[in-house]
Amino acid sequence: ILNVEQSPQSLHVQEGDSTNFTCSFPSSNFYALHWYRWETAKSPEALFVMTLNGDEKKKGRISATLNTKEGYSYLYIKGSQPEDSATYLCAFPASGTYKYIFGTGTRLKVLA
Amino acid sequence: EPEVTQTPSHQVTQMGQEVILRCVPISNHLYFYWYRQILGQKVEFLVSFYNNEISEKSEIFDDQFSVERPDGSNFTLKIRSTKLEDSAMYFCASNGERHGETQYFGPGTRLLVL
């Protein structure tokens, strides 16, 4: 059974702090890894689609890295702001299938 | 900017009733998906749909569930006889030319089965 794990489940940081969280996924038959940002009462919003081992992608203060050999991706937020408060989800489109497997999400709260 | 829309935003129904959840994906997208999230649990894949047929379904997607793209714009999820455990947030998503590309999600329908 394919499983995607995220850690931590939740965290609180102070405004201005930098933070990171992890997504672990099956390393065999890797196809892609997606990161989403999900604010309460809104749709999940795509942040990154990572496909290549060693990939690093950046969007403003948010960046992500990918290690397909060991099966993990890190999401970094530099200088967290209250508007970064959201749940960050990773999702794994399983190779050879048309399904996505989601992690439990990391719930981030940035305190002003 | 194009977006995925879903109706209704909330639905309350009695156990055993049929419900139809509606989605309008982004117009030039080719792959369509339904997911659900039961409160406090992970987002779960239900079904993917491409070229007017189901391309994959999960073990959750049993005979009580069906999907349809009746008119080239709407993408519907029907639950024939709802159970209490079907209460969840249901999300529709679509992506462009290839499975695995960026997915665009609708705002969800919150279904409550009493």
PDB file of C-alpha atoms in Angstrom:
ATOM      1  CA  ILE A   1       0.000   0.000   0.000  1.00  0.00           C
ATOM      2  CA  LEU A   2       1.476   3.342  -1.056  1.00  0.00           C
ATOM      3  CA  ASN A   3       1.652   5.878   1.736  1.00  0.00           C
ATOM      4  CA  VAL A   4       2.643   9.530   1.925  1.00  0.00           C
ATOM      5  CA  GLU A   5       3.609  10.970   5.283  1.00  0.00           C
ATOM      6  CA  GLN A   6       4.054  14.562   6.339  1.00  0.00           C
ATOM      7  CA  SER A   7       5.683  15.969   9.434  1.00  0.00           C
ATOM      8  CA  PRO A   8       5.115  17.719  11.644  1.00  0.00           C
ATOM      9  CA  GLN A   9       1.302  17.541  11.720  1.00  0.00           C
ATOM     10  CA  SER A  10       1.127  21.099  12.989  1.00  0.00           C
ATOM     11  CA  LEU A  11       3.386  23.871  14.128  1.00  0.00           C
ATOM     12  CA  HIS A  12       3.259  27.394  15.412  1.00  0.00           C
ATOM     13  CA  VAL A  13       5.995  29.867  14.525  1.00  0.00           C
ATOM     14  CA  GLN A  14       6.525  33.531  15.221  1.00  0.00           C
ATOM     15  CA  GLU A  15       6.274  36.076  12.452  1.00  0.00           C
ATOM     16  CA  GLY A  16       9.670  36.425  10.805  1.00  0.00           C
ATOM     17  CA  ASP A  17      10.834  32.895  11.657  1.00  0.00           C
ATOM     18  CA  SER A  18      11.847  30.533   8.909  1.00  0.00           C
ATOM     19  CA  THR A  19      10.421  27.046   8.961  1.00  0.00           C
ATOM     20  CA  ASN A  20      10.375  23.822   7.012  1.00  0.00           C
ATOM     21  CA  PHE A  21       8.396  20.625   6.830  1.00  0.00           C
ATOM     22  CA  THR A  22       8.783  17.221   5.267  1.00  0.00           C
ATOM     23  CA  CYS A  23       6.881  15.003   2.890  1.00  0.00           C
ATOM     24  CA  SER A  24       7.963  11.341   2.630  1.00  0.00           C
ATOM     25  CA  PHE A  25       6.809   9.216  -0.274  1.00  0.00           C
ATOM     26  CA  PRO A  26       7.610   5.843  -1.885  1.00  0.00           C
ATOM     27  CA  SER A  27      10.924   6.205  -3.729  1.00  0.00           C
ATOM     28  CA  SER A  28      10.309   3.429  -6.245  1.00  0.00           C
ATOM     29  CA  ASN A  29       8.532   4.244  -9.521  1.00  0.00           C
ATOM     30  CA  PHE A  30       8.638   7.959  -8.832  1.00  0.00           C
ATOM     31  CA  TYR A  31       6.682  10.144 -11.222  1.00  0.00           C
ATOM     32  CA  ALA A  32       6.077  13.532  -9.570  1.00  0.00           C
ATOM     33  CA  LEU A  33       5.437  15.179  -6.223  1.00  0.00           C
ATOM     34  CA  HIS A  34       2.974  18.030  -5.745  1.00  0.00           C
ATOM     35  CA  TRP A  35       2.835  20.648  -3.001  1.00  0.00           C
ATOM     36  CA  TYR A  36      -0.394  22.536  -2.245  1.00  0.00           C
ATOM     37  CA  ARG A  37      -1.276  25.372   0.063  1.00  0.00           C
ATOM     38  CA  TRP A  38      -4.745  25.090   1.566  1.00  0.00           C
ATOM     39  CA  GLU A  39      -6.309  27.949   3.457  1.00  0.00           C
ATOM     40  CA  THR A  40      -9.453  27.355   5.478  1.00  0.00           C
ATOM     41  CA  ALA A  41     -12.658  27.661   3.405  1.00  0.00           C
ATOM     42  CA  LYS A  42     -10.700  27.872   0.141  1.00  0.00           C
ATOM     43  CA  SER A  43      -9.555  25.446  -2.550  1.00  0.00           C
ATOM     44  CA  PRO A  44      -6.137  23.804  -2.280  1.00  0.00           C
ATOM     45  CA  GLU A  45      -3.792  25.942  -4.368  1.00  0.00           C
ATOM     46  CA  ALA A  46      -0.921  24.381  -6.292  1.00  0.00           C
ATOM     47  CA  LEU A  47       2.526  25.555  -5.205  1.00  0.00           C
ATOM     48  CA  PHE A  48       4.964  23.254  -6.959  1.00  0.00           C
ATOM     49  CA  VAL A  49       5.150  20.167  -9.129  1.00  0.00           C
ATOM     50  CA  MET A  50       8.532  18.495  -8.566  1.00  0.00           C
ATOM     51  CA  THR A  51       9.741  15.904 -11.019  1.00  0.00           C
ATOM     52  CA  LEU A  52      13.541  15.667 -11.050  1.00  0.00           C
ATOM     53  CA  ASN A  53      15.805  14.381  -8.292  1.00  0.00           C
ATOM     54  CA  GLY A  54      17.668  17.346  -6.827  1.00  0.00           C
ATOM     55  CA  ASP A  55      15.046  19.787  -8.096  1.00  0.00           C
ATOM     56  CA  GLU A  56      14.661  23.011  -6.182  1.00  0.00           C
ATOM     57  CA  LYS A  57      11.727  25.297  -6.901  1.00  0.00           C
ATOM     58  CA  LYS A  58      10.959  28.722  -5.496  1.00  0.00           C
ATOM     59  CA  LYS A  59       7.921  30.965  -5.319  1.00  0.00           C
ATOM     60  CA  GLY A  60       8.575  34.145  -3.374  1.00  0.00           C
ATOM     61  CA  ARG A  61       9.547  33.164   0.170  1.00  0.00           C
ATOM     62  CA  ILE A  62       8.526  29.535  -0.317  1.00  0.00           C
ATOM     63  CA  SER A  63      10.844  26.941  -1.800  1.00  0.00           C
ATOM     64  CA  ALA A  64      10.910  23.169  -2.099  1.00  0.00           C
ATOM     65  CA  THR A  65      13.540  20.515  -2.676  1.00  0.00           C
ATOM     66  CA  LEU A  66      13.223  16.941  -3.853  1.00  0.00           C
ATOM     67  CA  ASN A  67      15.163  13.751  -3.193  1.00  0.00           C
ATOM     68  CA  THR A  68      13.618  10.925  -5.190  1.00  0.00           C
ATOM     69  CA  LYS A  69      16.274   8.353  -4.243  1.00  0.00           C
ATOM     70  CA  GLU A  70      15.428   8.535  -0.549  1.00  0.00           C
ATOM     71  CA  GLY A  71      11.805   9.557  -1.026  1.00  0.00           C
ATOM     72  CA  TYR A  72      11.424  12.945   0.597  1.00  0.00           C
ATOM     73  CA  SER A  73      10.711  16.564  -0.216  1.00  0.00           C
ATOM     74  CA  TYR A  74      11.178  19.592   2.006  1.00  0.00           C
ATOM     75  CA  LEU A  75       9.109  22.759   1.892  1.00  0.00           C
ATOM     76  CA  TYR A  76      10.781  25.880   3.290  1.00  0.00           C
ATOM     77  CA  ILE A  77       9.194  29.178   4.223  1.00  0.00           C
ATOM     78  CA  LYS A  78      11.597  32.054   4.814  1.00  0.00           C
ATOM     79  CA  GLY A  79      10.502  34.895   7.092  1.00  0.00           C
ATOM     80  CA  SER A  80       7.029  33.525   7.832  1.00  0.00           C
ATOM     81  CA  GLN A  81       4.134  35.964   7.736  1.00  0.00           C
ATOM     82  CA  PRO A  82       0.650  35.572   9.257  1.00  0.00           C
ATOM     83  CA  GLU A  83      -0.767  35.163   5.736  1.00  0.00           C
ATOM     84  CA  ASP A  84       1.341  31.991   5.368  1.00  0.00           C
ATOM     85  CA  SER A  85      -0.938  30.328   7.921  1.00  0.00           C
ATOM     86  CA  ALA A  86      -2.506  27.398   6.090  1.00  0.00           C
ATOM     87  CA  THR A  87      -2.302  23.648   5.714  1.00  0.00           C
ATOM     88  CA  TYR A  88       0.463  22.525   3.369  1.00  0.00           C
ATOM     89  CA  LEU A  89      -0.324  19.293   1.556  1.00  0.00           C
ATOM     90  CA  CYS A  90       1.874  17.078  -0.546  1.00  0.00           C
ATOM     91  CA  ALA A  91       0.439  14.639  -3.077  1.00  0.00           C
ATOM     92  CA  PHE A  92       2.013  11.804  -4.996  1.00  0.00           C
ATOM     93  CA  PRO A  93       0.641  10.778  -8.382  1.00  0.00           C
ATOM     94  CA  ALA A  94       1.513   7.107  -8.322  1.00  0.00           C
ATOM     95  CA  SER A  95       3.430   5.995 -11.400  1.00  0.00           C
ATOM     96  CA  GLY A  96       1.479   3.723 -13.713  1.00  0.00           C
ATOM     97  CA  THR A  97      -1.837   4.809 -12.222  1.00  0.00           C
ATOM     98  CA  TYR A  98      -4.189   7.743 -12.496  1.00  0.00           C
ATOM     99  CA  LYS A  99      -4.551   8.225  -8.760  1.00  0.00           C
ATOM    100  CA  TYR A 100      -3.034  10.659  -6.285  1.00  0.00           C
ATOM    101  CA  ILE A 101      -2.093   9.859  -2.736  1.00  0.00           C
ATOM    102  CA  PHE A 102      -2.155  12.738  -0.291  1.00  0.00           C
ATOM    103  CA  GLY A 103      -0.263  13.269   2.919  1.00  0.00           C
ATOM    104  CA  THR A 104      -2.026  14.291   6.116  1.00  0.00           C
ATOM    105  CA  GLY A 105      -0.840  17.873   5.700  1.00  0.00           C
ATOM    106  CA  THR A 106       1.159  20.194   7.943  1.00  0.00           C
ATOM    107  CA  ARG A 107      -0.980  22.842   9.622  1.00  0.00           C
ATOM    108  CA  LEU A 108       1.088  26.025   9.995  1.00  0.00           C
ATOM    109  CA  LYS A 109       0.075  28.911  12.224  1.00  0.00           C
ATOM    110  CA  VAL A 110       2.197  32.052  12.078  1.00  0.00           C
ATOM    111  CA  LEU A 111       1.755  34.233  15.131  1.00  0.00           C
ATOM    112  CA  ALA A 112       2.013  38.001  14.715  1.00  0.00           C
TER     113      ALA A 112
ATOM    114  CA  GLU B   1      -8.107  33.447 -14.360  1.00  0.00           C
ATOM    115  CA  PRO B   2     -10.047  30.247 -15.101  1.00  0.00           C
ATOM    116  CA  GLU B   3     -11.153  28.285 -12.074  1.00  0.00           C
ATOM    117  CA  VAL B   4     -12.909  25.086 -11.144  1.00  0.00           C
ATOM    118  CA  THR B   5     -16.371  25.644  -9.699  1.00  0.00           C
ATOM    119  CA  GLN B   6     -18.551  23.313  -7.645  1.00  0.00           C
ATOM    120  CA  THR B   7     -22.202  23.337  -6.642  1.00  0.00           C
ATOM    121  CA  PRO B   8     -23.752  23.215  -4.176  1.00  0.00           C
ATOM    122  CA  SER B   9     -21.330  24.477  -1.549  1.00  0.00           C
ATOM    123  CA  HIS B  10     -23.269  22.597   1.147  1.00  0.00           C
ATOM    124  CA  GLN B  11     -25.745  19.748   0.951  1.00  0.00           C
ATOM    125  CA  VAL B  12     -27.684  18.089   3.740  1.00  0.00           C
ATOM    126  CA  THR B  13     -29.465  14.859   2.911  1.00  0.00           C
ATOM    127  CA  GLN B  14     -31.163  11.942   4.597  1.00  0.00           C
ATOM    128  CA  MET B  15     -29.499   8.541   4.668  1.00  0.00           C
ATOM    129  CA  GLY B  16     -30.554   6.494   1.660  1.00  0.00           C
ATOM    130  CA  GLN B  17     -31.175   9.486  -0.581  1.00  0.00           C
ATOM    131  CA  GLU B  18     -29.366  10.108  -3.839  1.00  0.00           C
ATOM    132  CA  VAL B  19     -27.150  13.159  -4.213  1.00  0.00           C
ATOM    133  CA  ILE B  20     -25.492  14.667  -7.242  1.00  0.00           C
ATOM    134  CA  LEU B  21     -22.479  16.888  -6.773  1.00  0.00           C
ATOM    135  CA  ARG B  22     -21.625  19.131  -9.680  1.00  0.00           C
ATOM    136  CA  CYS B  23     -18.329  20.477 -10.932  1.00  0.00           C
ATOM    137  CA  VAL B  24     -17.342  22.639 -13.866  1.00  0.00           C
ATOM    138  CA  PRO B  25     -13.648  22.007 -14.591  1.00  0.00           C
ATOM    139  CA  ILE B  26     -11.406  24.426 -16.445  1.00  0.00           C
ATOM    140  CA  SER B  27     -12.576  24.349 -20.039  1.00  0.00           C
ATOM    141  CA  ASN B  28      -9.511  23.058 -21.908  1.00  0.00           C
ATOM    142  CA  HIS B  29      -8.540  20.498 -19.276  1.00  0.00           C
ATOM    143  CA  LEU B  30      -8.612  16.813 -20.116  1.00  0.00           C
ATOM    144  CA  TYR B  31      -8.229  14.999 -16.767  1.00  0.00           C
ATOM    145  CA  PHE B  32     -10.846  15.213 -14.026  1.00  0.00           C
ATOM    146  CA  TYR B  33     -10.829  13.927 -10.484  1.00  0.00           C
ATOM    147  CA  TRP B  34     -13.013  13.609  -7.412  1.00  0.00           C
ATOM    148  CA  TYR B  35     -11.588  13.517  -3.914  1.00  0.00           C
ATOM    149  CA  ARG B  36     -13.117  13.572  -0.485  1.00  0.00           C
ATOM    150  CA  GLN B  37     -11.962  14.510   2.967  1.00  0.00           C
ATOM    151  CA  ILE B  38     -13.746  13.165   5.991  1.00  0.00           C
ATOM    152  CA  LEU B  39     -13.320  15.555   8.906  1.00  0.00           C
ATOM    153  CA  GLY B  40      -9.950  15.087  10.559  1.00  0.00           C
ATOM    154  CA  GLN B  41      -8.691  12.616   7.957  1.00  0.00           C
ATOM    155  CA  LYS B  42      -6.535  12.708   4.830  1.00  0.00           C
ATOM    156  CA  VAL B  43      -7.746  13.832   1.439  1.00  0.00           C
ATOM    157  CA  GLU B  44      -8.692  10.585  -0.340  1.00  0.00           C
ATOM    158  CA  PHE B  45      -8.694   9.920  -4.055  1.00  0.00           C
ATOM    159  CA  LEU B  46     -12.043   8.643  -5.357  1.00  0.00           C
ATOM    160  CA  VAL B  47     -11.862   8.545  -9.139  1.00  0.00           C
ATOM    161  CA  SER B  48     -10.094   9.917 -12.200  1.00  0.00           C
ATOM    162  CA  PHE B  49     -11.758  10.449 -15.563  1.00  0.00           C
ATOM    163  CA  TYR B  50     -10.257  10.934 -18.990  1.00  0.00           C
ATOM    164  CA  ASN B  51     -11.588  10.716 -22.521  1.00  0.00           C
ATOM    165  CA  ASN B  52     -15.134  10.214 -21.268  1.00  0.00           C
ATOM    166  CA  GLU B  53     -14.385   7.211 -19.154  1.00  0.00           C
ATOM    167  CA  ILE B  54     -13.088   6.310 -15.716  1.00  0.00           C
ATOM    168  CA  SER B  55      -9.316   5.849 -15.859  1.00  0.00           C
ATOM    169  CA  GLU B  56      -8.905   4.798 -12.222  1.00  0.00           C
ATOM    170  CA  LYS B  57     -11.042   4.401  -9.135  1.00  0.00           C
ATOM    171  CA  SER B  58     -10.245   3.725  -5.514  1.00  0.00           C
ATOM    172  CA  GLU B  59     -11.665   0.998  -3.328  1.00  0.00           C
ATOM    173  CA  ILE B  60     -13.975   3.638  -1.813  1.00  0.00           C
ATOM    174  CA  PHE B  61     -15.617   4.180  -5.214  1.00  0.00           C
ATOM    175  CA  ASP B  62     -18.033   1.260  -5.098  1.00  0.00           C
ATOM    176  CA  ASP B  63     -21.282   0.662  -6.976  1.00  0.00           C
ATOM    177  CA  GLN B  64     -22.977   3.439  -5.015  1.00  0.00           C
ATOM    178  CA  PHE B  65     -20.823   6.005  -6.787  1.00  0.00           C
ATOM    179  CA  SER B  66     -20.857   7.069 -10.424  1.00  0.00           C
ATOM    180  CA  VAL B  67     -19.407   9.912 -12.459  1.00  0.00           C
ATOM    181  CA  GLU B  68     -20.532  11.520 -15.650  1.00  0.00           C
ATOM    182  CA  ARG B  69     -19.513  14.271 -17.994  1.00  0.00           C
ATOM    183  CA  PRO B  70     -22.890  14.711 -19.654  1.00  0.00           C
ATOM    184  CA  ASP B  71     -22.383  17.816 -21.769  1.00  0.00           C
ATOM    185  CA  GLY B  72     -18.670  18.492 -22.175  1.00  0.00           C
ATOM    186  CA  SER B  73     -18.569  21.059 -19.378  1.00  0.00           C
ATOM    187  CA  ASN B  74     -20.118  19.600 -16.224  1.00  0.00           C
ATOM    188  CA  PHE B  75     -18.511  16.725 -14.340  1.00  0.00           C
ATOM    189  CA  THR B  76     -20.831  15.127 -11.801  1.00  0.00           C
ATOM    190  CA  LEU B  77     -20.447  12.707  -8.924  1.00  0.00           C
ATOM    191  CA  LYS B  78     -23.571  10.768  -7.979  1.00  0.00           C
ATOM    192  CA  ILE B  79     -23.989   8.861  -4.746  1.00  0.00           C
ATOM    193  CA  ARG B  80     -26.985   6.584  -5.213  1.00  0.00           C
ATOM    194  CA  SER B  81     -27.943   5.765  -1.651  1.00  0.00           C
ATOM    195  CA  THR B  82     -26.062   7.869   0.850  1.00  0.00           C
ATOM    196  CA  LYS B  83     -24.740   6.474   4.095  1.00  0.00           C
ATOM    197  CA  LEU B  84     -23.789   8.350   7.253  1.00  0.00           C
ATOM    198  CA  GLU B  85     -20.117   7.683   6.501  1.00  0.00           C
ATOM    199  CA  ASP B  86     -20.397   9.531   3.170  1.00  0.00           C
ATOM    200  CA  SER B  87     -20.464  12.793   5.130  1.00  0.00           C
ATOM    201  CA  ALA B  88     -17.347  14.620   3.975  1.00  0.00           C
ATOM    202  CA  MET B  89     -16.020  17.498   1.924  1.00  0.00           C
ATOM    203  CA  TYR B  90     -15.958  16.505  -1.753  1.00  0.00           C
ATOM    204  CA  PHE B  91     -13.480  18.190  -4.067  1.00  0.00           C
ATOM    205  CA  CYS B  92     -13.344  18.180  -7.823  1.00  0.00           C
ATOM    206  CA  ALA B  93     -10.051  18.845  -9.614  1.00  0.00           C
ATOM    207  CA  SER B  94      -8.836  19.036 -13.177  1.00  0.00           C
ATOM    208  CA  ASN B  95      -5.572  19.258 -15.019  1.00  0.00           C
ATOM    209  CA  GLY B  96      -4.455  19.897 -18.558  1.00  0.00           C
ATOM    210  CA  GLU B  97      -2.834  17.533 -20.990  1.00  0.00           C
ATOM    211  CA  ARG B  98      -1.141  14.919 -18.832  1.00  0.00           C
ATOM    212  CA  HIS B  99      -1.879  13.134 -15.592  1.00  0.00           C
ATOM    213  CA  GLY B 100       0.648  14.360 -13.039  1.00  0.00           C
ATOM    214  CA  GLU B 101       0.545  18.014 -14.090  1.00  0.00           C
ATOM    215  CA  THR B 102      -0.589  20.778 -11.755  1.00  0.00           C
ATOM    216  CA  GLN B 103      -4.114  20.113 -10.517  1.00  0.00           C
ATOM    217  CA  TYR B 104      -6.653  22.867 -10.010  1.00  0.00           C
ATOM    218  CA  PHE B 105      -9.180  22.288  -7.273  1.00  0.00           C
ATOM    219  CA  GLY B 106     -12.710  23.511  -6.817  1.00  0.00           C
ATOM    220  CA  PRO B 107     -13.877  24.988  -3.502  1.00  0.00           C
ATOM    221  CA  GLY B 108     -15.577  21.758  -2.452  1.00  0.00           C
ATOM    222  CA  THR B 109     -19.068  20.613  -1.500  1.00  0.00           C
ATOM    223  CA  ARG B 110     -19.666  19.823   2.136  1.00  0.00           C
ATOM    224  CA  LEU B 111     -22.045  16.866   2.303  1.00  0.00           C
ATOM    225  CA  LEU B 112     -23.813  15.985   5.523  1.00  0.00           C
ATOM    226  CA  VAL B 113     -25.806  12.766   5.657  1.00  0.00           C
ATOM    227  CA  LEU B 114     -28.288  12.518   8.533  1.00  0.00           C
TER     228      LEU B 114
END
